[in-house]
Amino acid sequence: MRQPIQDESWYSYPGMVAIVTARHEGKQNIMASGWHTYIGSSPGIYGISLRKETYTYTLIEQSGAFGVHFLPAHCSEIIQAVGTYSGRDLDKFKEFNIEYEEGLQVDIPVLTDAYFAYECRTLSITSFGDHEWIAGEIVQRYRDDTCFLENGLPDFSKLEIPLYAGRSTYKILNHESPEKNHPLHLNRSK
């Protein structure tokens, strides 16, 4: 049975993690964002929530552009790593051997391992509590067609999606039995 609680807690997990990239004047970064969503069409608009203190936020604010990427489960360790370390301290692309190509519409890195990605041009940045909500017009989309069915839905016989469950734990969403949807615990060795 539900019980009223007094502490400041919220529930939004499990959920997909988006990988955000940004670049300004030759400096670039990559980070994980658990709070994001598609928020409009005609034109397509995607929103991400970042803390103002992040290096990626600074690059987005300065450049007016960002990338949103979705990586398959075999990239879960990269997802964890880019969400753990700051780009102010190290070049995460080099440190974790993350491959990318140049954006076609805006100056951002586009991850080659992404099964789906957006290039976005920033429309607005709004403060909500301790996070900044960044809305961007989608100016380019990328899709690995081998991971999708003809109707546009993911092909789970070819794609396993990591769902973030909180506390450095992921569940793998795939087409097989529930026993195969096991937790993936990642080491946080530095």
mmCIF file with all atom_site columns, N, CA, C and O in Angstrom, residues 18 28 67 93-94 181:
data_model
loop_
_atom_site.group_PDB
_atom_site.id
_atom_site.type_symbol
_atom_site.label_atom_id
_atom_site.label_alt_id
_atom_site.label_comp_id
_atom_site.label_asym_id
_atom_site.label_entity_id
_atom_site.label_seq_id
_atom_site.pdbx_PDB_ins_code
_atom_site.Cartn_x
_atom_site.Cartn_y
_atom_site.Cartn_z
_atom_site.occupancy
_atom_site.B_iso_or_equiv
_atom_site.pdbx_formal_charge
_atom_site.auth_seq_id
_atom_site.auth_comp_id
_atom_site.auth_asym_id
_atom_site.auth_atom_id
_atom_site.pdbx_PDB_model_num
ATOM 1  N N  . ALA A 1 18  ? 20.350 9.533   -22.355 1.00 0.00 ? 18  ALA A N  1
ATOM 2  C CA . ALA A 1 18  ? 20.826 10.185  -23.574 1.00 0.00 ? 18  ALA A CA 1
ATOM 3  C C  . ALA A 1 18  ? 22.270 10.605  -23.358 1.00 0.00 ? 18  ALA A C  1
ATOM 4  O O  . ALA A 1 18  ? 22.653 11.014  -22.264 1.00 0.00 ? 18  ALA A O  1
ATOM 5  N N  . GLN A 1 28  ? 35.589 20.239  -26.789 1.00 0.00 ? 28  GLN A N  1
ATOM 6  C CA . GLN A 1 28  ? 34.381 19.426  -26.884 1.00 0.00 ? 28  GLN A CA 1
ATOM 7  C C  . GLN A 1 28  ? 34.216 18.560  -25.652 1.00 0.00 ? 28  GLN A C  1
ATOM 8  O O  . GLN A 1 28  ? 35.169 18.333  -24.904 1.00 0.00 ? 28  GLN A O  1
ATOM 9  N N  . GLY A 1 67  ? 24.340 17.760  -29.388 1.00 0.00 ? 67  GLY A N  1
ATOM 10 C CA . GLY A 1 67  ? 23.926 16.487  -29.960 1.00 0.00 ? 67  GLY A CA 1
ATOM 11 C C  . GLY A 1 67  ? 23.315 15.611  -28.888 1.00 0.00 ? 67  GLY A C  1
ATOM 12 O O  . GLY A 1 67  ? 23.706 15.676  -27.721 1.00 0.00 ? 67  GLY A O  1
ATOM 13 N N  . PHE A 1 93  ? 36.704 11.779  -24.907 1.00 0.00 ? 93  PHE A N  1
ATOM 14 C CA . PHE A 1 93  ? 36.757 11.108  -26.206 1.00 0.00 ? 93  PHE A CA 1
ATOM 15 C C  . PHE A 1 93  ? 38.042 10.297  -26.338 1.00 0.00 ? 93  PHE A C  1
ATOM 16 O O  . PHE A 1 93  ? 38.016 9.154   -26.779 1.00 0.00 ? 93  PHE A O  1
ATOM 17 N N  . LYS A 1 94  ? 39.165 10.891  -25.939 1.00 0.00 ? 94  LYS A N  1
ATOM 18 C CA . LYS A 1 94  ? 40.451 10.184  -26.015 1.00 0.00 ? 94  LYS A CA 1
ATOM 19 C C  . LYS A 1 94  ? 40.576 9.129   -24.922 1.00 0.00 ? 94  LYS A C  1
ATOM 20 O O  . LYS A 1 94  ? 40.985 8.001   -25.173 1.00 0.00 ? 94  LYS A O  1
ATOM 21 N N  . ASN A 1 181 ? 17.048 -10.254 -18.965 1.00 0.00 ? 181 ASN A N  1
ATOM 22 C CA . ASN A 1 181 ? 17.041 -8.840  -18.596 1.00 0.00 ? 181 ASN A CA 1
ATOM 23 C C  . ASN A 1 181 ? 17.633 -8.683  -17.199 1.00 0.00 ? 181 ASN A C  1
ATOM 24 O O  . ASN A 1 181 ? 16.952 -8.374  -16.246 1.00 0.00 ? 181 ASN A O  1
#
